[in-house]
mmCIF file of C-alpha atoms in Angstrom:
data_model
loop_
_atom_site.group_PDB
_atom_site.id
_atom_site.type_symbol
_atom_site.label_atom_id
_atom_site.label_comp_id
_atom_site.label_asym_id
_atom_site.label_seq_id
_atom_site.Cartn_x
_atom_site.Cartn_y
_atom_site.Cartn_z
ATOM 1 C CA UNK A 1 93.993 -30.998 166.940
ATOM 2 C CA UNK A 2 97.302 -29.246 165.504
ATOM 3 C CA UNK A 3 98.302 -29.305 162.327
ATOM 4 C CA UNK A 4 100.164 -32.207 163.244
ATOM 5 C CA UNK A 5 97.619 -34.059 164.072
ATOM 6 C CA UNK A 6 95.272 -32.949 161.347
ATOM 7 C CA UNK A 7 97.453 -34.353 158.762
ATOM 8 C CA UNK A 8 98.047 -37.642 160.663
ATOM 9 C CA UNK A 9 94.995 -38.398 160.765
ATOM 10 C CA UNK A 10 94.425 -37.146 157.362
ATOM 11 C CA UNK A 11 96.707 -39.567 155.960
ATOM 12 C CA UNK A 12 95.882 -42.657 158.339
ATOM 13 C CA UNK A 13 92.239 -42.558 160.196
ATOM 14 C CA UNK A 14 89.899 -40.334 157.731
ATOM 15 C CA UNK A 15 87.351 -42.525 155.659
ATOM 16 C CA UNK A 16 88.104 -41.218 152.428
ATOM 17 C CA UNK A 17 85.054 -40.824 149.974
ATOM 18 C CA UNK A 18 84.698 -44.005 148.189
ATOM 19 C CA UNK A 19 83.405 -43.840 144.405
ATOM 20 C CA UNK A 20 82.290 -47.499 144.054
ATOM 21 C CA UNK A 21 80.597 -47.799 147.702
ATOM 22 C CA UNK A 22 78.678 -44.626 146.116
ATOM 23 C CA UNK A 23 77.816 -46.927 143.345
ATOM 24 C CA UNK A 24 76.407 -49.786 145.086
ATOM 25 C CA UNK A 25 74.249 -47.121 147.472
ATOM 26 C CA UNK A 26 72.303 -45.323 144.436
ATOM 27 C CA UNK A 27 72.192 -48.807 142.178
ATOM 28 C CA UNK A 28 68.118 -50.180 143.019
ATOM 29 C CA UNK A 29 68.906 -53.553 140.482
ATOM 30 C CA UNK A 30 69.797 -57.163 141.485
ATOM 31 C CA UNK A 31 72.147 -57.810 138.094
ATOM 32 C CA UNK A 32 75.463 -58.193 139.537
ATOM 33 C CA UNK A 33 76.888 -54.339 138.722
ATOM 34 C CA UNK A 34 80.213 -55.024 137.249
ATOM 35 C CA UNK A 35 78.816 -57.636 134.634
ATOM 36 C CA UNK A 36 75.470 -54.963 134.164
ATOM 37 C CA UNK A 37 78.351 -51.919 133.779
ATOM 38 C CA UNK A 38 80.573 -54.005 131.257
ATOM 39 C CA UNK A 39 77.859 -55.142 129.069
ATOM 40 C CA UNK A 40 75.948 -52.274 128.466
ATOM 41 C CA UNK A 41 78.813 -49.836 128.257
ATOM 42 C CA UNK A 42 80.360 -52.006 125.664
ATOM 43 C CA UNK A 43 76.835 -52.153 124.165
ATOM 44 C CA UNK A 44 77.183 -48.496 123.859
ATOM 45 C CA UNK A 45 80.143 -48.410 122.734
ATOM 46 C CA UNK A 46 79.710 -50.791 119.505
ATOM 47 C CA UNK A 47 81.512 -49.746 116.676
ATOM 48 C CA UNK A 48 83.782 -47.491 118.171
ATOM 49 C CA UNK A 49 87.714 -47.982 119.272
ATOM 50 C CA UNK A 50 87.134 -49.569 122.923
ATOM 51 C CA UNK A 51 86.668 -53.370 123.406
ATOM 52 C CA UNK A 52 84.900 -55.071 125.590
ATOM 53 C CA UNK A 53 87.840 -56.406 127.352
ATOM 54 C CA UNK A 54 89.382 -52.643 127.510
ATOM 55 C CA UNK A 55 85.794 -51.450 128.908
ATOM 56 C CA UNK A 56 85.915 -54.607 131.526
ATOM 57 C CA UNK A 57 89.076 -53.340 132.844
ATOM 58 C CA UNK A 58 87.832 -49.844 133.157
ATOM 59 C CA UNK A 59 84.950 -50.831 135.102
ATOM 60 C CA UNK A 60 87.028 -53.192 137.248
ATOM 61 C CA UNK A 61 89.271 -50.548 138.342
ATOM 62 C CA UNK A 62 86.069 -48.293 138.845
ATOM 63 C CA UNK A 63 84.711 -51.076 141.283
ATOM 64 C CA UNK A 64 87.803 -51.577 142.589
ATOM 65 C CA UNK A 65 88.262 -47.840 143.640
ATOM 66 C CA UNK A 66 91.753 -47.528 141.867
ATOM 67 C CA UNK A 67 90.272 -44.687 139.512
ATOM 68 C CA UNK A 68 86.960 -42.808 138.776
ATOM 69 C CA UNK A 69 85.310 -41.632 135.490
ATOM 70 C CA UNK A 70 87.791 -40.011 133.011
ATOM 71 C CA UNK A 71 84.899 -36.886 132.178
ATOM 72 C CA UNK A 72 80.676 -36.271 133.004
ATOM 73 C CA UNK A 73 80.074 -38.305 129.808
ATOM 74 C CA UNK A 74 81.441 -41.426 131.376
ATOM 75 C CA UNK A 75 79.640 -40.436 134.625
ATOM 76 C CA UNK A 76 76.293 -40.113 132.463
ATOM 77 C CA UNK A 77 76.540 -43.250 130.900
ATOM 78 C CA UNK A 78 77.350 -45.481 134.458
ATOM 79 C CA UNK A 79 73.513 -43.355 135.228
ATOM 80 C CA UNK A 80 71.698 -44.583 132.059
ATOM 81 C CA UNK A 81 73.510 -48.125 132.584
ATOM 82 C CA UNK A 82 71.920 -48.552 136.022
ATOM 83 C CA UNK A 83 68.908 -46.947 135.197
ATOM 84 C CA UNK A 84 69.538 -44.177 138.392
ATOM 85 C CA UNK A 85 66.860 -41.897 136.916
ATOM 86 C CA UNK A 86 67.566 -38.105 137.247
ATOM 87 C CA UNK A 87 67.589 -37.629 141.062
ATOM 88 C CA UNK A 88 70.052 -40.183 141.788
ATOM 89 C CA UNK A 89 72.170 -39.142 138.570
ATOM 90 C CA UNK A 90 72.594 -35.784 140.282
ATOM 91 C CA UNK A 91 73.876 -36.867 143.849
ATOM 92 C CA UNK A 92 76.579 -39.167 141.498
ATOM 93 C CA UNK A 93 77.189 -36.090 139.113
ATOM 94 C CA UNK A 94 77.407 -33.949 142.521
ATOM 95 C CA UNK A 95 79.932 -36.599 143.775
ATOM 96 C CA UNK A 96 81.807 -37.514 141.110
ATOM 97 C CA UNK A 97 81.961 -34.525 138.650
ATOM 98 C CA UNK A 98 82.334 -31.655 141.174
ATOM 99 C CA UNK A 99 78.447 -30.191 140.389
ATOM 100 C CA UNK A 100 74.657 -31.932 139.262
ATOM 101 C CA UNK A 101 73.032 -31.735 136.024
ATOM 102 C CA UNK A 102 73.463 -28.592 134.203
ATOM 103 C CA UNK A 103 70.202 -27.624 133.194
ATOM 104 C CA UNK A 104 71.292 -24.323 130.400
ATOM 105 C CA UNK A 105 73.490 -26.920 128.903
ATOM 106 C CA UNK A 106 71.458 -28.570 126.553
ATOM 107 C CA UNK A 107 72.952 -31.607 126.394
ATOM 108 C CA UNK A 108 73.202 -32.147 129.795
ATOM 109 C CA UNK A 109 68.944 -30.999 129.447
ATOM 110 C CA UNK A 110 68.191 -33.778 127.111
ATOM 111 C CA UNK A 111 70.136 -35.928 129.720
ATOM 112 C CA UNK A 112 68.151 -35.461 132.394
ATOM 113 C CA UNK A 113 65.412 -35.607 130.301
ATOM 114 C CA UNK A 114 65.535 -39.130 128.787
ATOM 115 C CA UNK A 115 67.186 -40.217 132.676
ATOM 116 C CA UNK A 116 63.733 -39.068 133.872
ATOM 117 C CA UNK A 117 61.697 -41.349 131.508
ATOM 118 C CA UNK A 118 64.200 -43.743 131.486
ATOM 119 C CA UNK A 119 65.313 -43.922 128.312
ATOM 120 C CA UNK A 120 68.626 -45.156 127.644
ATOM 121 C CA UNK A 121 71.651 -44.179 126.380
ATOM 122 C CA UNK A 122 71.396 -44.412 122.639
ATOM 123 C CA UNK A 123 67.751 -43.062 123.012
ATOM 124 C CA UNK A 124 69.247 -40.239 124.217
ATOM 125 C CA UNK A 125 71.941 -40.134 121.606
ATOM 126 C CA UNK A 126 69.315 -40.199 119.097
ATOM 127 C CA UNK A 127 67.042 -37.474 120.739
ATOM 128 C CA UNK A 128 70.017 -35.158 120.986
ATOM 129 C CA UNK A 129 70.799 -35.639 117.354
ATOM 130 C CA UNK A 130 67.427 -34.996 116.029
ATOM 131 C CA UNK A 131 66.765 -31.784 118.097
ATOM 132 C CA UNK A 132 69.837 -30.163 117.109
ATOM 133 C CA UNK A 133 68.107 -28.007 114.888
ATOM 134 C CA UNK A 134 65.726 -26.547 117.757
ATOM 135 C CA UNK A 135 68.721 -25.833 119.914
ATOM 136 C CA UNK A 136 71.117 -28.389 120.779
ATOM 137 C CA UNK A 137 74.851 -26.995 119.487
ATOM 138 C CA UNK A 138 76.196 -29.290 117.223
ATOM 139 C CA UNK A 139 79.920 -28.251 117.905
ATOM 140 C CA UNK A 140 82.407 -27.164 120.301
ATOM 141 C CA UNK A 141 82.517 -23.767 118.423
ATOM 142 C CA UNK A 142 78.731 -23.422 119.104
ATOM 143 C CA UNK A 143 78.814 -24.214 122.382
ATOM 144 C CA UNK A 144 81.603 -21.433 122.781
ATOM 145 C CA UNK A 145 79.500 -18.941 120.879
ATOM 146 C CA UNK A 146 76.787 -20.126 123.499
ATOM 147 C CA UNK A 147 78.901 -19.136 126.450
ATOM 148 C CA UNK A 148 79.971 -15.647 125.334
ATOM 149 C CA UNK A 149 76.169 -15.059 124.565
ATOM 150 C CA UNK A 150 74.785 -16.094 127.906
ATOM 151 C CA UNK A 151 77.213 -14.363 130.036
ATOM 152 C CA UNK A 152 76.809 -11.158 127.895
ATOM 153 C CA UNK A 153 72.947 -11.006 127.392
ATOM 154 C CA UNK A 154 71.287 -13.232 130.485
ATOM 155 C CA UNK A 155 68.763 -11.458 132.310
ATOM 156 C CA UNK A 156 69.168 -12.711 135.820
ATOM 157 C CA UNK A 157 65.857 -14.229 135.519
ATOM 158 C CA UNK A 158 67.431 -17.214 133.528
ATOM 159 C CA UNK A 159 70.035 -18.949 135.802
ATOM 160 C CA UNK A 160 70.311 -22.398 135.578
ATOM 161 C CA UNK A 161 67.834 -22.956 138.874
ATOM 162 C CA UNK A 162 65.212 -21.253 137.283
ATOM 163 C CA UNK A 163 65.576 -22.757 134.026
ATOM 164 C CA UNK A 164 65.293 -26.163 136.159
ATOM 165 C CA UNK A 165 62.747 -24.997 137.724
ATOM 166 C CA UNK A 166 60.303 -24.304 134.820
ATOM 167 C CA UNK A 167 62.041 -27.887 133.373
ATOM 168 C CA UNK A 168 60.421 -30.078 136.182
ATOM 169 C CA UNK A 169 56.889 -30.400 134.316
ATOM 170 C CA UNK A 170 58.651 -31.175 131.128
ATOM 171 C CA UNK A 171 57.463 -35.242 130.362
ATOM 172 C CA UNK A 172 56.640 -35.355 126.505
ATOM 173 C CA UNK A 173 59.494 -35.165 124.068
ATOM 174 C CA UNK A 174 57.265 -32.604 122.078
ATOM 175 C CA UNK A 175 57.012 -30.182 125.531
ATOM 176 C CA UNK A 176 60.878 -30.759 125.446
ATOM 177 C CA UNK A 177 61.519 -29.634 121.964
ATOM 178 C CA UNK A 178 59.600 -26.465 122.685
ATOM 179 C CA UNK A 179 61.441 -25.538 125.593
ATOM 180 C CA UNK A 180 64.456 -26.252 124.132
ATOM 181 C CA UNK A 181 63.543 -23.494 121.362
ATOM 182 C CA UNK A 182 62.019 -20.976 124.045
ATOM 183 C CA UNK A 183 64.964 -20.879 126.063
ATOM 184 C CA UNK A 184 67.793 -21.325 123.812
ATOM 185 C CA UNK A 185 68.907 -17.387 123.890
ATOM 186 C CA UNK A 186 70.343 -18.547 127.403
ATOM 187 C CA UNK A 187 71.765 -22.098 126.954
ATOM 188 C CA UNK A 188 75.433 -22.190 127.956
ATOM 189 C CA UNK A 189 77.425 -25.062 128.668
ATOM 190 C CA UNK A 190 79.487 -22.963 131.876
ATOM 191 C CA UNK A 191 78.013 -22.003 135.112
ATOM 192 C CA UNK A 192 77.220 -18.410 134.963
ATOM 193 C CA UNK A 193 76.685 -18.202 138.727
ATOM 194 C CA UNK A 194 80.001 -19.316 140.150
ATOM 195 C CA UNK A 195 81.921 -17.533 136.862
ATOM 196 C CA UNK A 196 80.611 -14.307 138.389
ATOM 197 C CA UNK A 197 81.657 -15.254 142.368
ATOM 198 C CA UNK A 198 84.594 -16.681 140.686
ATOM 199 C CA UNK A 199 85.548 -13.355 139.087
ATOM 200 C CA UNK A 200 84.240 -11.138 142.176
ATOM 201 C CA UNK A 201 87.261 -12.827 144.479
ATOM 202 C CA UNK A 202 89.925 -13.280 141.723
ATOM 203 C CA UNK A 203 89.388 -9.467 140.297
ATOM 204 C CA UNK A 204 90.429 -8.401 144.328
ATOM 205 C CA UNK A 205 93.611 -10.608 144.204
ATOM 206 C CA UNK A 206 94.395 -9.403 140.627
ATOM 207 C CA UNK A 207 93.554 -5.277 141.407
ATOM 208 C CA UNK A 208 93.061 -5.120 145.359
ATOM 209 C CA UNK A 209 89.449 -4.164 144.747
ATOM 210 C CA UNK A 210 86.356 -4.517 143.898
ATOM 211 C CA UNK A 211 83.098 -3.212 142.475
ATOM 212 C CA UNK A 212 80.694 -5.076 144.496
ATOM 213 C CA UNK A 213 82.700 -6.165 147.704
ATOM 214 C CA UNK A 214 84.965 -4.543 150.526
ATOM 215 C CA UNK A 215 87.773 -6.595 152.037
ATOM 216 C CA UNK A 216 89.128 -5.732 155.116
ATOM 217 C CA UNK A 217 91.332 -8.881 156.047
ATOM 218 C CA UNK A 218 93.260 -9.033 153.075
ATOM 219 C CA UNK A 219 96.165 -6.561 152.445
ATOM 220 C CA UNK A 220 96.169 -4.435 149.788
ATOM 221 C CA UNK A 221 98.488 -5.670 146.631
ATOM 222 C CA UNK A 222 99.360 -3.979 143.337
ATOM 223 C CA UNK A 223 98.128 -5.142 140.344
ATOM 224 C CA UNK A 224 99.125 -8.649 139.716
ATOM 225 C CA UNK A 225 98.693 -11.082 136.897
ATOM 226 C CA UNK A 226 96.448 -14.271 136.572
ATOM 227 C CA UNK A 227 99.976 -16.453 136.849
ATOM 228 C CA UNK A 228 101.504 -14.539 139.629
ATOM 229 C CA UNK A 229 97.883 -14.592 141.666
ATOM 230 C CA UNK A 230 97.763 -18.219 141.063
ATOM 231 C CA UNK A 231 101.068 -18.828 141.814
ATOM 232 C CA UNK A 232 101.426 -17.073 144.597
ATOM 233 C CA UNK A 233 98.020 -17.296 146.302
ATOM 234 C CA UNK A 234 96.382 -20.706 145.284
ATOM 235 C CA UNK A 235 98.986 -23.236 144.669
ATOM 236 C CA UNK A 236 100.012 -23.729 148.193
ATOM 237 C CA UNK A 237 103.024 -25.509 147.634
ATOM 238 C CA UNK A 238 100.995 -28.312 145.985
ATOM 239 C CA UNK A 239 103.285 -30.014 143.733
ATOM 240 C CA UNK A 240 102.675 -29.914 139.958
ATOM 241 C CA UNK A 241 104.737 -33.246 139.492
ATOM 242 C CA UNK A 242 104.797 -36.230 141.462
ATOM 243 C CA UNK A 243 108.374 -35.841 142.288
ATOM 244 C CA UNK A 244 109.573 -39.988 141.541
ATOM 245 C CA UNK A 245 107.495 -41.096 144.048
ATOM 246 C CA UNK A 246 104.055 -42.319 143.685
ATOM 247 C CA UNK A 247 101.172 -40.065 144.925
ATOM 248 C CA UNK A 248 98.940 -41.416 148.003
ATOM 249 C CA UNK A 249 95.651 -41.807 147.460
ATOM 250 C CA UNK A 250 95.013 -38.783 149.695
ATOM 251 C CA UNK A 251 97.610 -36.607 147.613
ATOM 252 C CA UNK A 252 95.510 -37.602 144.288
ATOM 253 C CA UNK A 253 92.141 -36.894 146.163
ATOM 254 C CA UNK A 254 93.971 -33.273 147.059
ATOM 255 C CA UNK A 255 95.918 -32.785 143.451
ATOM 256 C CA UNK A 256 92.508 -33.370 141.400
ATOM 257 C CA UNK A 257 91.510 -30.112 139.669
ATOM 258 C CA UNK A 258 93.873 -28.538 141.892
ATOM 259 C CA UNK A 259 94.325 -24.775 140.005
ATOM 260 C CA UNK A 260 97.447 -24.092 137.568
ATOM 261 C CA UNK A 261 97.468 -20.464 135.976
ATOM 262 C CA UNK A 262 96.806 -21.824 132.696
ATOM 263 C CA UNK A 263 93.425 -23.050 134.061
ATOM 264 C CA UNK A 264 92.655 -20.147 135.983
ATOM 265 C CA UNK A 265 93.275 -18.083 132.875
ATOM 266 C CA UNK A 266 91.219 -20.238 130.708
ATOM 267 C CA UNK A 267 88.586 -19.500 133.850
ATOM 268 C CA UNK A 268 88.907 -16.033 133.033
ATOM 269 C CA UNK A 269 88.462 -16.130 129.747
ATOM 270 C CA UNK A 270 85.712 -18.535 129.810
ATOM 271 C CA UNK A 271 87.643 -21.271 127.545
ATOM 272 C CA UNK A 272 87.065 -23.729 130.920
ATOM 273 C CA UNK A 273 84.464 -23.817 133.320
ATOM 274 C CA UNK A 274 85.162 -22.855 136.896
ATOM 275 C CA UNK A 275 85.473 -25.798 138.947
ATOM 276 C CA UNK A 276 84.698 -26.011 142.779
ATOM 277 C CA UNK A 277 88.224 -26.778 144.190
ATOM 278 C CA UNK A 278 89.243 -23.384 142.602
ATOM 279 C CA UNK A 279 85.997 -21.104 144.224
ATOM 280 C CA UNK A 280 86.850 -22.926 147.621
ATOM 281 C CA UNK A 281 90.833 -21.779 147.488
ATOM 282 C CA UNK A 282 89.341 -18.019 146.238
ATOM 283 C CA UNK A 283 86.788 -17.723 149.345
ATOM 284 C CA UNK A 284 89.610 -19.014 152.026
ATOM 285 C CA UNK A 285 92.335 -16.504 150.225
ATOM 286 C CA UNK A 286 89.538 -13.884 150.363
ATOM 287 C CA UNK A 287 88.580 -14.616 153.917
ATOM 288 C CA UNK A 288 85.182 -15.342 152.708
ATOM 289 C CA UNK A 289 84.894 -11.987 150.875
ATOM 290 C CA UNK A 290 85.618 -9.786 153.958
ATOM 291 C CA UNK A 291 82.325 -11.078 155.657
ATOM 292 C CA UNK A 292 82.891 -10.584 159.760
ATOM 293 C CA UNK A 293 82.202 -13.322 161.940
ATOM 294 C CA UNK A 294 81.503 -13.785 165.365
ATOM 295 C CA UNK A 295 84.569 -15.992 166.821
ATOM 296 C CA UNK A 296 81.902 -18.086 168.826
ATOM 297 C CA UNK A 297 80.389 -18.784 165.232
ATOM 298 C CA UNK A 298 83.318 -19.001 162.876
ATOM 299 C CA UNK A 299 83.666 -22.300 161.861
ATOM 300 C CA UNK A 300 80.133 -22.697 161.568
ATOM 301 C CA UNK A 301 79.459 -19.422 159.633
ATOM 302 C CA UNK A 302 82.296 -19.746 157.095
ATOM 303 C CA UNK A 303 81.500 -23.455 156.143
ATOM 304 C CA UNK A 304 77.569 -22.167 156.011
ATOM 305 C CA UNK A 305 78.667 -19.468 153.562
ATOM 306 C CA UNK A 306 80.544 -21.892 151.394
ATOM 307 C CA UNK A 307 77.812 -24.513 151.407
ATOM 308 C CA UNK A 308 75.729 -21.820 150.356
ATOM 309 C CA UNK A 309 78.158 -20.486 147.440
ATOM 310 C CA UNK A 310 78.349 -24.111 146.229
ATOM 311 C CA UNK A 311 74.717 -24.610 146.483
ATOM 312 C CA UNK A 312 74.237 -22.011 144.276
ATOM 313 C CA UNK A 313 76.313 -22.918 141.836
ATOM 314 C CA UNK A 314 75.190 -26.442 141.039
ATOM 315 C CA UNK A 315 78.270 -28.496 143.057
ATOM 316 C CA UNK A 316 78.494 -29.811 145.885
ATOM 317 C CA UNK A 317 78.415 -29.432 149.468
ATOM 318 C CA UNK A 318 81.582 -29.693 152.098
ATOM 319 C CA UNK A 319 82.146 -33.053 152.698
ATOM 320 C CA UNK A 320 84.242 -34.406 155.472
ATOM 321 C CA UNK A 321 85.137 -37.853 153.482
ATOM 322 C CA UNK A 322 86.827 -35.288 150.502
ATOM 323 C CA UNK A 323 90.414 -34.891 152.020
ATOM 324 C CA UNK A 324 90.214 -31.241 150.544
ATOM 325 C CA UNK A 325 86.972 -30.496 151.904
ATOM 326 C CA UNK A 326 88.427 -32.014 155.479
ATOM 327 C CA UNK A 327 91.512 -29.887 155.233
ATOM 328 C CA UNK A 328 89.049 -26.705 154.663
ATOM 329 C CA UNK A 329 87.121 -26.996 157.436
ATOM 330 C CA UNK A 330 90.250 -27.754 159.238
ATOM 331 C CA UNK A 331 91.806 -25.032 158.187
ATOM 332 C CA UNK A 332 88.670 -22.399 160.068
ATOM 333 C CA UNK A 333 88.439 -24.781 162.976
ATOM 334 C CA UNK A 334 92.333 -24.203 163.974
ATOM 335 C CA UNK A 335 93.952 -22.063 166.594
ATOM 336 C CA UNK A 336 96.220 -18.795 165.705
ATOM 337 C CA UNK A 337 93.221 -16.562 165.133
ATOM 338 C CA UNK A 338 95.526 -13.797 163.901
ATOM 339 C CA UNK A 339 96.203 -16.176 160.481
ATOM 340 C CA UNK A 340 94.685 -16.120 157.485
ATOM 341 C CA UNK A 341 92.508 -18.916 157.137
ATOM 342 C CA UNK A 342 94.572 -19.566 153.469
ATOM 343 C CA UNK A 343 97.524 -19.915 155.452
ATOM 344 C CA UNK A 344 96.846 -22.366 157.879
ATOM 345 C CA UNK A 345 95.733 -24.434 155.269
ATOM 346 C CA UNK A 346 99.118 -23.866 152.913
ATOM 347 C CA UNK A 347 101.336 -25.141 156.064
ATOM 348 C CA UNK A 348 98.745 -28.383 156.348
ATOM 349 C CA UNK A 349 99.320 -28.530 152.384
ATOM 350 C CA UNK A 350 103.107 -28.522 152.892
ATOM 351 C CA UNK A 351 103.290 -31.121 155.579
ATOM 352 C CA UNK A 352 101.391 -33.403 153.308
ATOM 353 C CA UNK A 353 103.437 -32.902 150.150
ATOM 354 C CA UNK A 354 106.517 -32.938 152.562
ATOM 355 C CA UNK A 355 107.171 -29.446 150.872
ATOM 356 C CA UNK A 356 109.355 -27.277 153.343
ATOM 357 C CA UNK A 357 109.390 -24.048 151.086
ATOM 358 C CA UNK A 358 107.651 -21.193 152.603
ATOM 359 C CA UNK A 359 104.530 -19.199 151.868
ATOM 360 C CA UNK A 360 105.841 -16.250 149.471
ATOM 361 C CA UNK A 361 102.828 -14.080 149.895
ATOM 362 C CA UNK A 362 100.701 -12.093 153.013
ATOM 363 C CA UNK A 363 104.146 -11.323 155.003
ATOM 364 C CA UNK A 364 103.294 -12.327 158.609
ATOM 365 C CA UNK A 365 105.846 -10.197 161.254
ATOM 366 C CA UNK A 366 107.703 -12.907 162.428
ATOM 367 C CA UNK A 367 108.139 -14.066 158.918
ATOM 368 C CA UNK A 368 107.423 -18.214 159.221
ATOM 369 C CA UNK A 369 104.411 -19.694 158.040
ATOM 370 C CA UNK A 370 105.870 -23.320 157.883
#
C-alpha cells in the first residue's frame, strides 16, 4: 500500500488494541468484572477523596473502552483486584503502561511479590510500609537520590533482568526483606537499560556523533539543543493541541506519550523515565543506529532489532493493533528506498493530523517530503 492507503486503512479497517477486551482475556474469575472492579477498588480506596460512585464511573468508562488507567498504580490495583498473579500483571503492565514489572524499583518488587502469593492490595500496602527501613524509599526525593546512584555506580551485573532473575525463588516475606537489603545499592525506579540506548541515539542528533556507534545514513548536523532535536526530528508534525476539533481515537492512540522537549529534557536529565514511543522515534530517526541491512531483509531486520531493544528494556513488543506501532512498521515496509525511514513516517503523520507543513529537517534534493 501507499501512504494513502496506509492511513485509510489506519483510520477505518485496523483493529485497534482494545484495553477492556485485554481485561476480560487475562481475568480467570466468574464475578461479573465491572461489579468485582468497583467494589474492591472502592474498598481500597476507603477513606480517601474518591467515592464509590466516582470509582463506578471510572471503571465503566474503563470497560467501556472510552479511557485507560490514569498511571501503573491504577494498572496495579485492576491486577490485585482480579487476582492476575504476577505473570498476567506483566502482559497488562506490558500493554497498558508501555513496559512489565520493574524489578530495581522496589515498589514495583514488593508488587510482584505479594501478586505472586496473592496477597492483596492493602497487604501489599502494609508490606511496603513496614520494609521501608530495609530499602523501600519512602519519598520522591529518595527515589531520585536512587536514580542518580544506580546510573552512576551499577556494575552491569545488576540490570533489572538479572535482579529478576535472582528474584524468581523469592516466596517468604523474610527471603524478601533480605533481598531487598542485599540489593538496595542498585534499586532505581528508571530503566537504566533503555536510558543508556536512549542517550546513545539522542547524543548523535544533539553532537553528530558518538562514542560507541557510527552512523552512516544520517547527515552530519552541528550541535543542536534538546528543544531544537525534538522539535525538529521527533515531533513530526504531531499536533500539541487538538486544534477545536475532537481527536479520533486513532489520533489519541498516536498523541499518547508522544515526545515534547520538555520531556525529552527531563529524559536527559533523568527527572522522567524514558518511555517506549520516544526510543522507537530515536531508532527510526537514527536509521536503527547505522546498522546495514540487506533490502531482501529490511523490514524484517529493523522490526527484529526494535523488538529486541524493547525486549531489553522491560516494554513491549511491536504490535500491529497499536496505531503507532502499525505506522512503524509501515513506515520500513514502504517504497522510496532512498528515504529515511523517519520521513516516510512524518508524511503518514501529516496526512493523519491533516497537517500540510513540511518536514524542516534532512533536506531531500527535490525539496518535498509531503
Amino acid at each position: 500500500m501507499d501512504e494513502d492507503h496506509i492511513v485509510d486503512f489506519l483510520k477505518s479497517k485496523v483493529e485497534i488494541w482494545c484495553f477492556p477486551r485485554l481485561l476480560r482475556e487475562l481475568y480467570r474469575g466468574t464475578q461479573n468484572l465491572q461489579t468485582l472492579l468497583t467494589e474492591k477498588l472502592t474498598a481500597y480506596e476507603a477513606g480517601k477523596e474518591e467515592n464509590k460512585e466516582q470509582i463506578s464511573r471510572k471503571v465503566r468508562n474503563w470497560l467501556g473502552g472510552r479511557n485507560q488507567p490514569a498511571n501503573r498504580e491504577e494498572v496495579f490495583k485492576i491486577c490485585f483486584a482480579l487476582s492476575l498473579g504476577e505473570e498476567r500483571s506483566e502482559k497488562l503492565l506490558l500493554s497498558t503502561a508501555e513496559s512489565g514489572i520493574h524489578y530495581r524499583n522496589p515498589r514495583e518488587l514488593i508488587y510482584a511479590f505479594c501478586l505472586r502469593r496473592g496477597f492483596d492490595y492493602p497487604q501489599a500496602q502494609e508490606l511496603i510500609e513496614a520494609l521501608e527501613q530495609t530499602g523501600a524509599p519512602k519519598s520522591s526525593l529518595e527515589h531520585q537520590k536512587l536514580v542518580r546512584q544506580t546510573w552512576a555506580e551499577e556494575p552491569t551485573q545488576h540490570l533489572t533482568i538479572s535482579i529478576k532473575n535472582e528474584f524468581r525463588n523469592i516466596t517468604e516475606t523474610n527471603e524478601l526483606k533480605k533481598f531487598i537489603r542485599d540489593n538496595q545499592g542498585v534499586f532505581g525506579i528508571h530503566h537504566n537499560t533503555a536510558y543508556r540506548k536512549f542517550v546513545a541515539m539522542l547524543e548523535y542528533l544533539l553532537r553528530g556523533v558518538s562514542d560507541n556507534y557510527t552512523f552512516t545514513d544520517v547527515p552530519r548536523e552541528k550541535k543542536y539543543s534538546i528543544e531544537r532535536v525534538t522539535e525538529e526530528y521527533l515531533r513530526m508534525g504531531v499536533p500539541y493541541q487538538k486544534k477545536n476539533r475532537q481527536c479520533t481515537k486513532v489520533e489519541k492512540f498516536i498523541k499518547k506519550h508522544w515526545p515534547s522537549p520538555k520531556m525529552v529534557q527531563e529524559m536527559y536529565s533523568r527527572k522522567r523515565d524514558v518511555n517506549r514511543k520516544t526510543l522507537l522515534l530515536l531508532y527510526l530517526v537514527t536509521e536503527g543506529m547505522g546498522v546495514e541491512v540487506s533490502e531482501k531483509s529490511f523490514v524484517l531486520e529493523h522490526c527484529k532489532r526494535m523488538d529486541m531493544m524493547m525486549a531489553s528494556c522491560g516494554m513491549a513488543l511491536l504490535n500491529l493493533h497499536n496505531p503507532f506501532d502499525y505506522l512503524v512498521v509501515q513506515s520500513l515496509n514502504l517504497e522510496n528506498d532512498d528515504d529515511f525511514m523517519s520521513w516516510k513516517l512524518e508524511r503518514m503523520l501529516r496526512k493523519i493530523f491533516r497537517n500540510d507543513g513540511k518536514t524542516v529537517y534532512l533536506e531531500k534534493q527535490d525539496n518535498s517530503c509531503t
